[in-house]
Amino acid sequence: DGGITQSPKYLFRKEGQNVTLSCEQNLNHDAMYWYRQDPGQGLRLIYYSQIVNDFQKGDIAEGYSVSREKKESFPLTVTSAQKNPTAFYLCASAPGQGYEQYFGPGTRLTVT
Amino acid sequence: RKEVEQDPGPFNVPEGATVAFNCTYSNSASQSFFWYRQDCRKEPKLLMSVYSSGNEDGRFTAQLNRASQYISLLIRDSKLSDSATYLCVVIQTGANNLFFGTGTRLTVIP
């Protein structure tokens, strides 16, 4: 059963805490992406990775960090430096650069 | 100017109607185009790719107009289940130049 999974579906944290969102795919895709979506807004790219052990900042990387130690996994850490962390976080993967992306079900993070 | 622009809508249409959305892009070097569907509080799901020759999948038809730099999505015989936000995606040549539109919201009314 191939696909891309994110966990947890809902996450609640206190302000000032770092939190890590999981993203796993078994599609054998090289490229993985993290987006953030705010209510009524479009998707904004946080980080992306085209290959293991390499990743690049997207448009809104400040306050976030990622790692890509395995092809299947691309976790995102939301640090306390992120000023407005409450949002819907979406992970996606693609066979490579320039191909259509497939999304996980997302994680709704609420920071109070 | 935004890389990709869509009319946010909402488009409210009766069941059975035909509805069309356009999405304009600014960079003529854009090479790949897609339509995604996003239901409320869910992830975007790939609806269809858009080929230069146009393509059809059941009630859905996607077309590309390179001269005027837009893609379109036509939905015939609208169903209640078509209610969603439709996102266009444009990929340019080069390093990870993928751009999402902000989406067009469609509501099909009984």
Coordinates of N, CA and C in Angstrom, one line a residue:
Chain A
D1 N 0.9 -1.2 0.0 CA 0.0 0.0 0.0 C 0.9 1.2 0.0
G2 N 1.2 1.8 -1.2 CA 2.1 2.9 -1.3 C 1.4 4.2 -1.0
G3 N 2.2 5.1 -0.4 CA 1.7 6.4 -0.1 C 2.6 7.3 0.7
I4 N 2.1 8.4 1.1 CA 2.8 9.3 1.9 C 2.0 9.6 3.2
T5 N 2.7 9.4 4.3 CA 2.0 9.6 5.6 C 2.6 10.7 6.4
Q6 N 1.7 11.3 7.2 CA 2.1 12.3 8.1 C 1.5 12.0 9.5
S7 N 2.3 12.3 10.5 CA 1.8 12.1 11.8 C 2.3 13.2 12.8
P8 N 1.6 13.6 13.8 CA 0.2 13.2 14.0 C -0.7 14.1 13.1
K9 N -2.0 13.8 13.2 CA -3.0 14.6 12.4 C -3.2 15.9 13.0
Y10 N -3.3 15.9 14.4 CA -3.5 17.1 15.1 C -2.4 17.2 16.2
L11 N -1.8 18.4 16.4 CA -0.7 18.6 17.4 C -0.9 19.9 18.1
F12 N -0.8 19.8 19.4 CA -1.0 21.0 20.2 C 0.3 21.2 21.0
R13 N 0.8 22.4 21.0 CA 2.0 22.7 21.8 C 1.9 24.1 22.4
K14 N 2.7 24.2 23.5 CA 2.8 25.5 24.1 C 3.8 26.4 23.4
E15 N 3.6 27.7 23.4 CA 4.6 28.6 22.8 C 5.9 28.4 23.5
G16 N 7.0 28.5 22.6 CA 8.3 28.3 23.2 C 8.9 26.9 23.0
Q17 N 8.0 25.9 22.7 CA 8.5 24.6 22.5 C 8.8 24.3 21.1
N18 N 9.8 23.5 20.8 CA 10.1 23.0 19.5 C 9.2 21.8 19.3
V19 N 8.8 21.5 18.0 CA 8.0 20.4 17.7 C 8.4 19.8 16.4
T20 N 8.4 18.5 16.3 CA 8.8 17.8 15.0 C 7.6 17.1 14.4
L21 N 7.4 17.4 13.1 CA 6.3 16.8 12.3 C 6.9 15.7 11.5
S22 N 6.3 14.6 11.4 CA 6.8 13.4 10.7 C 6.2 13.4 9.3
C23 N 7.1 12.9 8.3 CA 6.6 12.7 7.0 C 7.4 11.5 6.4
E24 N 6.6 10.5 6.0 CA 7.2 9.3 5.5 C 6.6 8.9 4.2
Q25 N 7.4 8.4 3.2 CA 6.8 8.0 1.9 C 7.5 6.7 1.5
N26 N 6.7 5.8 0.9 CA 7.2 4.5 0.4 C 7.0 4.4 -1.1
L27 N 7.0 5.6 -1.7 CA 6.8 5.7 -3.2 C 8.1 5.7 -3.9
N28 N 9.2 5.6 -3.2 CA 10.6 5.6 -3.8 C 10.8 6.9 -4.5
H29 N 10.2 8.0 -4.0 CA 10.4 9.3 -4.6 C 11.7 10.0 -4.1
D30 N 12.3 10.6 -5.0 CA 13.6 11.3 -4.7 C 13.3 12.6 -4.0
A31 N 12.3 13.4 -4.4 CA 12.0 14.7 -4.0 C 11.0 14.7 -2.9
M32 N 11.2 15.6 -1.9 CA 10.2 15.8 -0.8 C 10.1 17.2 -0.5
Y33 N 8.9 17.6 0.0 CA 8.6 19.0 0.2 C 7.8 19.2 1.5
W34 N 8.0 20.4 2.1 CA 7.1 20.8 3.2 C 6.5 22.2 2.8
Y35 N 5.1 22.2 3.0 CA 4.4 23.4 2.8 C 3.6 23.8 4.0
R36 N 3.3 25.0 4.1 CA 2.4 25.5 5.1 C 1.2 26.2 4.4
Q37 N 0.0 25.9 5.0 CA -1.2 26.6 4.5 C -2.0 27.2 5.6
D38 N -2.2 28.5 5.5 CA -3.0 29.2 6.5 C -4.5 29.3 6.0
P39 N -5.4 29.5 6.9 CA -6.8 29.6 6.4 C -7.1 30.5 5.3
G40 N -7.7 30.0 4.2 CA -8.0 30.8 3.1 C -6.8 31.2 2.2
Q41 N -5.7 30.7 2.5 CA -4.5 31.0 1.8 C -4.0 29.9 0.9
G42 N -3.1 30.2 0.0 CA -2.4 29.2 -0.8 C -1.3 28.5 0.0
L43 N -0.7 27.6 -0.7 CA 0.4 26.8 -0.1 C 1.7 27.6 -0.2
R44 N 2.5 27.6 0.8 CA 3.8 28.3 0.8 C 4.9 27.3 1.1
L45 N 5.9 27.3 0.3 CA 7.0 26.3 0.5 C 7.9 26.7 1.6
I46 N 8.2 25.7 2.5 CA 9.1 25.9 3.6 C 10.5 25.4 3.3
Y47 N 10.6 24.1 3.0 CA 11.8 23.5 2.6 C 11.5 22.4 1.6
Y48 N 12.6 22.1 0.8 CA 12.5 20.9 -0.1 C 13.8 20.2 -0.2
S49 N 13.7 19.0 -0.6 CA 14.9 18.1 -0.7 C 14.8 17.3 -2.0
Q50 N 15.8 17.4 -2.8 CA 15.8 16.7 -4.1 C 16.5 15.3 -4.0
I51 N 17.2 15.2 -2.9 CA 18.0 13.9 -2.7 C 18.4 13.8 -1.3
V52 N 18.7 12.5 -0.9 CA 19.1 12.3 0.5 C 20.3 13.1 0.9
N53 N 20.3 13.6 2.1 CA 21.4 14.4 2.7 C 21.5 15.8 2.0
D54 N 20.5 16.2 1.4 CA 20.5 17.6 0.8 C 19.2 18.2 0.8
F55 N 19.1 19.4 1.2 CA 17.8 20.1 1.2 C 18.1 21.6 1.0
Q56 N 17.0 22.3 0.6 CA 17.1 23.7 0.3 C 16.0 24.5 1.0
K57 N 16.2 25.8 1.3 CA 15.2 26.6 1.8 C 14.2 27.0 0.8
G58 N 12.9 27.0 1.2 CA 11.9 27.5 0.4 C 11.6 29.0 0.6
D59 N 10.4 29.5 0.4 CA 10.1 30.9 0.6 C 10.0 31.4 2.0
I60 N 9.7 30.4 2.9 CA 9.4 30.9 4.3 C 10.1 29.9 5.3
A61 N 11.4 29.7 5.1 CA 12.2 28.8 5.9 C 12.5 29.2 7.4
E62 N 12.4 30.5 7.6 CA 12.8 31.0 8.9 C 12.0 30.4 10.0
G63 N 12.7 29.9 11.1 CA 12.0 29.3 12.2 C 11.7 27.8 12.0
Y64 N 12.1 27.3 10.9 CA 12.0 25.8 10.6 C 13.3 25.2 10.4
S65 N 13.4 23.9 10.6 CA 14.5 23.1 10.2 C 14.1 21.7 9.7
V66 N 14.9 21.1 8.9 CA 14.6 19.8 8.3 C 15.8 18.9 8.3
S67 N 15.6 17.6 8.1 CA 16.7 16.7 7.8 C 16.2 15.7 6.7
R68 N 17.2 15.1 6.0 CA 16.9 14.1 5.0 C 17.9 13.0 5.1
E69 N 17.9 12.3 6.2 CA 18.9 11.2 6.4 C 18.5 10.0 5.6
K70 N 17.2 9.8 5.4 CA 16.8 8.6 4.6 C 15.9 9.1 3.5
K71 N 15.9 8.3 2.4 CA 15.1 8.7 1.3 C 13.6 8.8 1.6
E72 N 13.2 7.9 2.6 CA 11.7 7.8 2.9 C 11.2 8.9 3.8
S73 N 12.1 9.6 4.5 CA 11.7 10.4 5.6 C 12.2 11.8 5.5
F74 N 11.3 12.8 5.8 CA 11.7 14.2 5.7 C 11.0 14.9 6.9
P75 N 11.5 14.8 8.1 CA 10.8 15.4 9.2 C 11.1 17.0 9.2
L76 N 10.1 17.7 9.7 CA 10.1 19.1 9.8 C 10.1 19.5 11.3
T77 N 11.0 20.3 11.8 CA 11.0 20.8 13.1 C 10.5 22.3 13.1
V78 N 9.5 22.6 13.8 CA 9.0 23.9 14.0 C 9.6 24.5 15.3
T79 N 10.5 25.4 15.2 CA 11.2 25.9 16.4 C 10.5 27.0 17.0
S80 N 11.0 27.4 18.2 CA 10.3 28.5 18.9 C 10.6 29.8 18.3
A81 N 11.5 29.8 17.3 CA 11.8 31.1 16.6 C 10.7 31.4 15.5
Q82 N 9.9 30.4 15.2 CA 8.8 30.7 14.2 C 7.7 31.5 14.9
K83 N 7.5 32.7 14.4 CA 6.6 33.6 15.1 C 5.1 33.2 15.1
N84 N 4.7 32.6 14.0 CA 3.2 32.3 13.9 C 3.1 30.8 13.4
P85 N 3.4 29.9 14.3 CA 3.5 28.5 13.9 C 2.2 27.8 13.7
T86 N 1.1 28.3 14.2 CA -0.2 27.6 14.1 C -0.6 27.7 12.6
A87 N -0.8 26.5 12.0 CA -1.1 26.3 10.6 C -1.3 24.9 10.3
F88 N -1.7 24.6 9.0 CA -1.9 23.3 8.4 C -0.6 23.0 7.7
Y89 N 0.1 21.9 8.1 CA 1.4 21.6 7.4 C 1.2 20.4 6.5
L90 N 1.7 20.6 5.3 CA 1.5 19.5 4.3 C 2.9 19.1 3.8
C91 N 3.1 17.8 3.7 CA 4.3 17.2 3.2 C 3.9 16.6 1.8
A92 N 4.8 16.7 0.9 CA 4.6 16.1 -0.5 C 5.9 15.5 -1.0
S93 N 5.7 14.5 -1.9 CA 6.8 13.9 -2.5 C 6.6 13.8 -4.0
A94 N 7.7 13.7 -4.8 CA 7.6 13.6 -6.2 C 8.7 12.7 -6.7
P95 N 8.5 12.1 -7.9 CA 9.6 11.3 -8.4 C 10.9 12.0 -8.6
G96 N 10.8 13.3 -8.9 CA 11.9 14.2 -9.1 C 11.5 15.6 -9.4
Q97 N 12.5 16.4 -9.6 CA 12.2 17.8 -9.9 C 11.4 17.9 -11.2
G98 N 10.3 18.7 -11.1 CA 9.5 19.0 -12.3 C 8.4 18.0 -12.5
Y99 N 8.2 17.1 -11.6 CA 7.1 16.1 -11.7 C 6.0 16.5 -10.7
E100 N 4.8 15.9 -11.0 CA 3.7 16.2 -10.1 C 4.0 15.7 -8.7
Q101 N 3.4 16.4 -7.7 CA 3.7 16.1 -6.3 C 2.4 15.4 -5.7
Y102 N 2.7 14.5 -4.8 CA 1.7 13.8 -4.1 C 1.8 14.2 -2.6
F103 N 0.6 14.5 -2.0 CA 0.6 15.1 -0.7 C 0.2 14.0 0.4
G104 N 0.7 14.2 1.5 CA 0.3 13.5 2.7 C -1.0 14.2 3.2
P105 N -1.6 13.6 4.2 CA -2.9 14.1 4.8 C -2.8 15.4 5.6
G106 N -1.5 15.7 5.9 CA -1.3 17.0 6.7 C -1.3 16.8 8.2
T107 N -0.7 17.8 8.8 CA -0.7 17.9 10.3 C -1.2 19.3 10.6
R108 N -2.2 19.4 11.5 CA -2.7 20.7 12.0 C -2.0 21.0 13.3
L109 N -1.2 22.0 13.3 CA -0.5 22.4 14.5 C -1.1 23.6 15.1
T110 N -1.4 23.5 16.4 CA -1.9 24.7 17.1 C -0.9 25.0 18.3
V111 N -0.4 26.2 18.3 CA 0.5 26.6 19.4 C -0.2 27.7 20.2
T112 N -0.3 27.5 21.5 CA -1.0 28.5 22.3 C 0.0 29.0 23.4
Chain B
R1 N 4.2 41.0 -9.9 CA 3.1 40.1 -10.5 C 3.4 38.7 -10.0
K2 N 2.3 38.0 -9.6 CA 2.4 36.7 -9.1 C 2.7 35.8 -10.3
E3 N 3.4 34.7 -9.9 CA 3.8 33.7 -11.0 C 2.5 33.0 -11.5
V4 N 1.6 32.7 -10.6 CA 0.3 32.0 -11.0 C -0.8 32.7 -10.4
E5 N -1.9 33.0 -11.2 CA -3.0 33.7 -10.6 C -4.3 33.0 -11.0
Q6 N -5.2 32.9 -10.0 CA -6.5 32.3 -10.2 C -7.6 33.2 -9.6
D7 N -8.7 33.2 -10.2 CA -9.9 33.8 -9.6 C -10.3 33.0 -8.4
P8 N -10.3 33.6 -7.2 CA -10.6 32.9 -6.0 C -12.1 32.4 -5.9
G9 N -13.0 33.0 -6.8 CA -14.4 32.7 -6.7 C -15.0 33.3 -5.5
P10 N -16.1 32.8 -4.9 CA -16.5 31.4 -5.2 C -17.4 31.4 -6.4
F11 N -17.4 30.2 -7.1 CA -18.3 29.9 -8.1 C -19.4 29.0 -7.5
N12 N -20.6 29.5 -7.6 CA -21.7 28.8 -7.1 C -22.6 28.4 -8.3
V13 N -22.7 27.1 -8.6 CA -23.4 26.6 -9.8 C -24.4 25.6 -9.5
P14 N -25.4 25.4 -10.2 CA -26.4 24.4 -10.0 C -25.9 23.0 -10.5
E15 N -26.4 22.0 -9.9 CA -26.1 20.6 -10.4 C -26.4 20.5 -11.8
G16 N -25.5 19.9 -12.5 CA -25.7 19.7 -14.0 C -25.1 20.8 -14.8
A17 N -24.7 21.8 -14.2 CA -24.1 23.0 -15.0 C -22.7 22.6 -15.5
T18 N -22.3 23.4 -16.5 CA -20.9 23.4 -16.9 C -20.2 24.6 -16.4
V19 N -19.0 24.4 -15.8 CA -18.3 25.5 -15.2 C -16.8 25.4 -15.7
A20 N -16.2 26.6 -15.9 CA -14.8 26.6 -16.3 C -14.0 27.6 -15.5
F21 N -12.8 27.2 -15.2 CA -11.8 28.0 -14.4 C -10.6 28.2 -15.3
N22 N -10.1 29.4 -15.2 CA -8.8 29.7 -15.8 C -7.7 30.0 -14.8
C23 N -6.5 29.8 -15.2 CA -5.3 30.0 -14.4 C -4.3 30.6 -15.3
T24 N -3.8 31.8 -15.0 CA -2.8 32.5 -15.8 C -1.4 32.3 -15.2
Y25 N -0.4 32.2 -16.0 CA 0.9 32.2 -15.5 C 1.8 33.2 -16.2
S26 N 2.8 33.6 -15.5 CA 3.6 34.8 -16.0 C 4.8 34.4 -16.8
N27 N 5.4 33.2 -16.5 CA 6.7 32.9 -17.2 C 6.4 32.0 -18.4
S28 N 6.8 32.5 -19.5 CA 6.6 31.7 -20.8 C 7.5 30.5 -20.8
A29 N 8.5 30.4 -19.9 CA 9.3 29.2 -19.9 C 8.7 28.0 -19.1
S30 N 7.5 28.2 -18.6 CA 6.8 27.2 -17.8 C 6.6 26.0 -18.7
Q31 N 6.8 24.8 -18.1 CA 6.8 23.6 -18.9 C 5.8 22.5 -18.5
S32 N 5.4 22.5 -17.3 CA 4.4 21.5 -16.8 C 3.3 22.1 -16.1
F33 N 2.1 21.6 -16.2 CA 0.9 22.2 -15.7 C 0.0 21.1 -15.1
F34 N -0.6 21.4 -14.0 CA -1.4 20.4 -13.3 C -2.6 21.1 -12.7
W35 N -3.7 20.4 -12.5 CA -4.8 20.8 -11.7 C -4.9 19.9 -10.5
Y36 N -5.1 20.5 -9.3 CA -5.3 19.7 -8.1 C -6.7 20.1 -7.5
R37 N -7.2 19.2 -6.8 CA -8.5 19.4 -6.1 C -8.2 19.4 -4.6
Q38 N -8.7 20.3 -3.8 CA -8.5 20.3 -2.4 C -9.9 20.5 -1.7
D39 N -10.3 19.5 -0.9 CA -11.5 19.5 -0.1 C -11.2 20.3 1.2
C40 N -12.2 20.8 1.8 CA -12.0 21.5 3.0 C -11.3 20.8 4.1
R41 N -10.2 21.3 4.6 CA -9.4 20.8 5.7 C -8.7 19.4 5.3
K42 N -8.5 19.3 4.0 CA -7.8 18.1 3.5 C -6.6 18.5 2.6
E43 N -5.8 17.5 2.2 CA -4.7 17.7 1.4 C -5.1 17.9 -0.1
P44 N -4.3 18.6 -0.9 CA -4.6 18.7 -2.3 C -4.4 17.3 -2.9
K45 N -5.2 17.0 -3.9 CA -5.1 15.7 -4.6 C -5.0 16.0 -6.1
L46 N -4.1 15.3 -6.8 CA -3.9 15.5 -8.2 C -5.1 15.2 -8.9
L47 N -5.6 16.1 -9.7 CA -6.8 15.9 -10.5 C -6.4 15.4 -11.9
M48 N -5.6 16.2 -12.6 CA -5.1 15.9 -13.9 C -3.9 16.7 -14.3
S49 N -3.1 16.2 -15.1 CA -2.0 16.9 -15.8 C -2.7 17.7 -17.0
V50 N -2.0 18.7 -17.4 CA -2.5 19.5 -18.6 C -1.4 19.3 -19.7
Y51 N -1.8 18.7 -20.8 CA -0.9 18.6 -21.9 C -1.1 19.6 -22.9
S52 N -0.1 19.8 -23.8 CA -0.2 20.8 -24.8 C -1.4 20.6 -25.7
S53 N -1.7 19.3 -26.0 CA -2.8 19.0 -26.9 C -4.2 19.0 -26.1
G54 N -4.2 19.3 -24.9 CA -5.4 19.2 -24.1 C -5.7 17.7 -23.7
N55 N -6.4 17.6 -22.6 CA -6.7 16.2 -22.2 C -8.1 16.2 -21.5
E56 N -8.7 15.0 -21.6 CA -10.0 14.9 -21.0 C -10.0 13.6 -20.1
D57 N -10.8 13.7 -19.0 CA -10.9 12.6 -18.1 C -12.4 12.6 -17.6
G58 N -13.2 11.9 -18.3 CA -14.6 11.9 -17.9 C -15.3 13.2 -18.1
R59 N -15.8 13.8 -17.1 CA -16.4 15.1 -17.2 C -15.5 16.3 -17.1
F60 N -14.2 16.0 -17.0 CA -13.2 17.0 -16.8 C -12.3 17.2 -18.1
T61 N -12.1 18.4 -18.5 CA -11.3 18.7 -19.6 C -10.3 19.8 -19.2
A62 N -9.0 19.6 -19.5 CA -8.0 20.5 -19.2 C -7.4 21.0 -20.5
Q63 N -7.1 22.3 -20.6 CA -6.4 22.8 -21.8 C -5.4 23.8 -21.5
L64 N -4.4 23.9 -22.4 CA -3.3 24.8 -22.2 C -3.3 25.7 -23.4
N65 N -3.2 27.0 -23.1 CA -3.0 28.0 -24.2 C -1.7 28.7 -23.9
R66 N -0.7 28.3 -24.6 CA 0.7 28.9 -24.4 C 0.8 30.3 -24.9
A67 N 0.1 30.6 -26.0 CA 0.1 32.0 -26.6 C -0.4 33.0 -25.5
S68 N -1.4 32.7 -24.9 CA -2.0 33.6 -23.9 C -1.6 33.3 -22.5
Q69 N -0.8 32.2 -22.3 CA -0.3 31.8 -21.0 C -1.3 31.6 -20.0
Y70 N -2.2 30.7 -20.3 CA -3.2 30.2 -19.3 C -3.5 28.8 -19.5
I71 N -4.0 28.2 -18.4 CA -4.6 26.8 -18.5 C -6.0 26.9 -18.0
S72 N -6.8 26.0 -18.4 CA -8.2 26.0 -18.1 C -8.6 24.6 -17.6
L73 N -9.7 24.6 -16.8 CA -10.3 23.4 -16.4 C -11.8 23.5 -16.6
L74 N -12.4 22.6 -17.4 CA -13.8 22.6 -17.6 C -14.4 21.4 -17.0
I75 N -15.5 21.6 -16.2 CA -16.2 20.6 -15.6 C -17.6 20.5 -16.2
R76 N -18.0 19.4 -16.8 CA -19.3 19.3 -17.3 C -20.2 18.5 -16.4
D77 N -21.6 18.8 -16.5 CA -22.5 18.0 -15.7 C -22.1 18.0 -14.2
S78 N -21.9 19.2 -13.6 CA -21.4 19.3 -12.3 C -22.2 18.4 -11.3
K79 N -21.5 17.8 -10.4 CA -22.1 17.0 -9.3 C -21.8 17.7 -8.0
L80 N -22.7 17.4 -7.0 CA -22.5 18.0 -5.6 C -21.1 17.7 -5.1
S81 N -20.6 16.5 -5.5 CA -19.3 16.0 -5.0 C -18.1 16.8 -5.6
D82 N -18.4 17.6 -6.7 CA -17.4 18.4 -7.3 C -17.0 19.6 -6.4
S83 N -17.8 19.9 -5.4 CA -17.6 21.1 -4.6 C -16.3 21.0 -3.9
A84 N -15.4 21.9 -4.1 CA -14.0 21.8 -3.6 C -13.3 23.1 -4.1
T85 N -12.0 23.2 -3.7 CA -11.2 24.3 -4.2 C -10.2 23.6 -5.2
Y86 N -10.1 24.3 -6.4 CA -9.3 23.8 -7.5 C -8.0 24.6 -7.6
L87 N -6.9 24.0 -7.5 CA -5.6 24.6 -7.5 C -4.9 24.4 -8.8
C88 N -4.3 25.4 -9.4 CA -3.5 25.1 -10.6 C -2.0 25.2 -10.1
V89 N -1.2 24.4 -10.8 CA 0.2 24.3 -10.5 C 1.0 24.4 -11.8
V90 N 2.0 25.2 -11.7 CA 2.8 25.5 -12.9 C 4.3 25.2 -12.5
I91 N 5.0 24.5 -13.4 CA 6.4 24.2 -13.1 C 7.2 24.8 -14.2
Q92 N 8.2 25.6 -13.8 CA 9.1 26.2 -14.8 C 10.3 25.3 -14.9
T93 N 11.1 25.6 -16.0 CA 12.4 24.9 -16.1 C 13.3 25.4 -15.0
G94 N 14.3 24.6 -14.7 CA 15.2 25.0 -13.7 C 15.0 24.4 -12.3
A95 N 15.7 24.9 -11.3 CA 15.7 24.4 -10.0 C 14.4 24.6 -9.3
N96 N 13.6 23.5 -9.1 CA 12.4 23.5 -8.2 C 11.6 24.8 -8.4
N97 N 11.3 25.2 -9.6 CA 10.4 26.3 -9.8 C 9.0 25.8 -10.0
L98 N 8.3 25.5 -8.9 CA 7.0 25.0 -8.9 C 6.1 26.0 -8.2
F99 N 5.0 26.4 -8.8 CA 4.2 27.5 -8.2 C 2.7 27.0 -8.2
F100 N 2.1 27.2 -7.0 CA 0.7 26.9 -6.8 C -0.1 28.2 -6.9
G101 N -1.2 28.1 -7.5 CA -2.2 29.2 -7.5 C -2.9 29.1 -6.1
T102 N -3.6 30.2 -5.7 CA -4.3 30.2 -4.4 C -5.6 29.4 -4.4
G103 N -6.0 29.0 -5.6 CA -7.2 28.2 -5.7 C -8.5 28.9 -6.1
T104 N -9.4 28.2 -6.7 CA -10.7 28.7 -7.1 C -11.7 27.8 -6.4
R105 N -12.6 28.4 -5.6 CA -13.6 27.6 -4.8 C -14.8 27.4 -5.6
L106 N -15.2 26.2 -5.7 CA -16.5 25.8 -6.4 C -17.5 25.2 -5.5
T107 N -18.7 25.7 -5.5 CA -19.8 25.1 -4.8 C -20.9 24.7 -5.7
V108 N -21.2 23.4 -5.8 CA -22.3 23.0 -6.6 C -23.6 22.9 -5.8
I109 N -24.6 23.5 -6.2 CA -25.8 23.7 -5.4 C -26.9 22.7 -5.9
P110 N -27.6 22.0 -5.0 CA -28.7 21.1 -5.5 C -29.8 21.8 -6.2

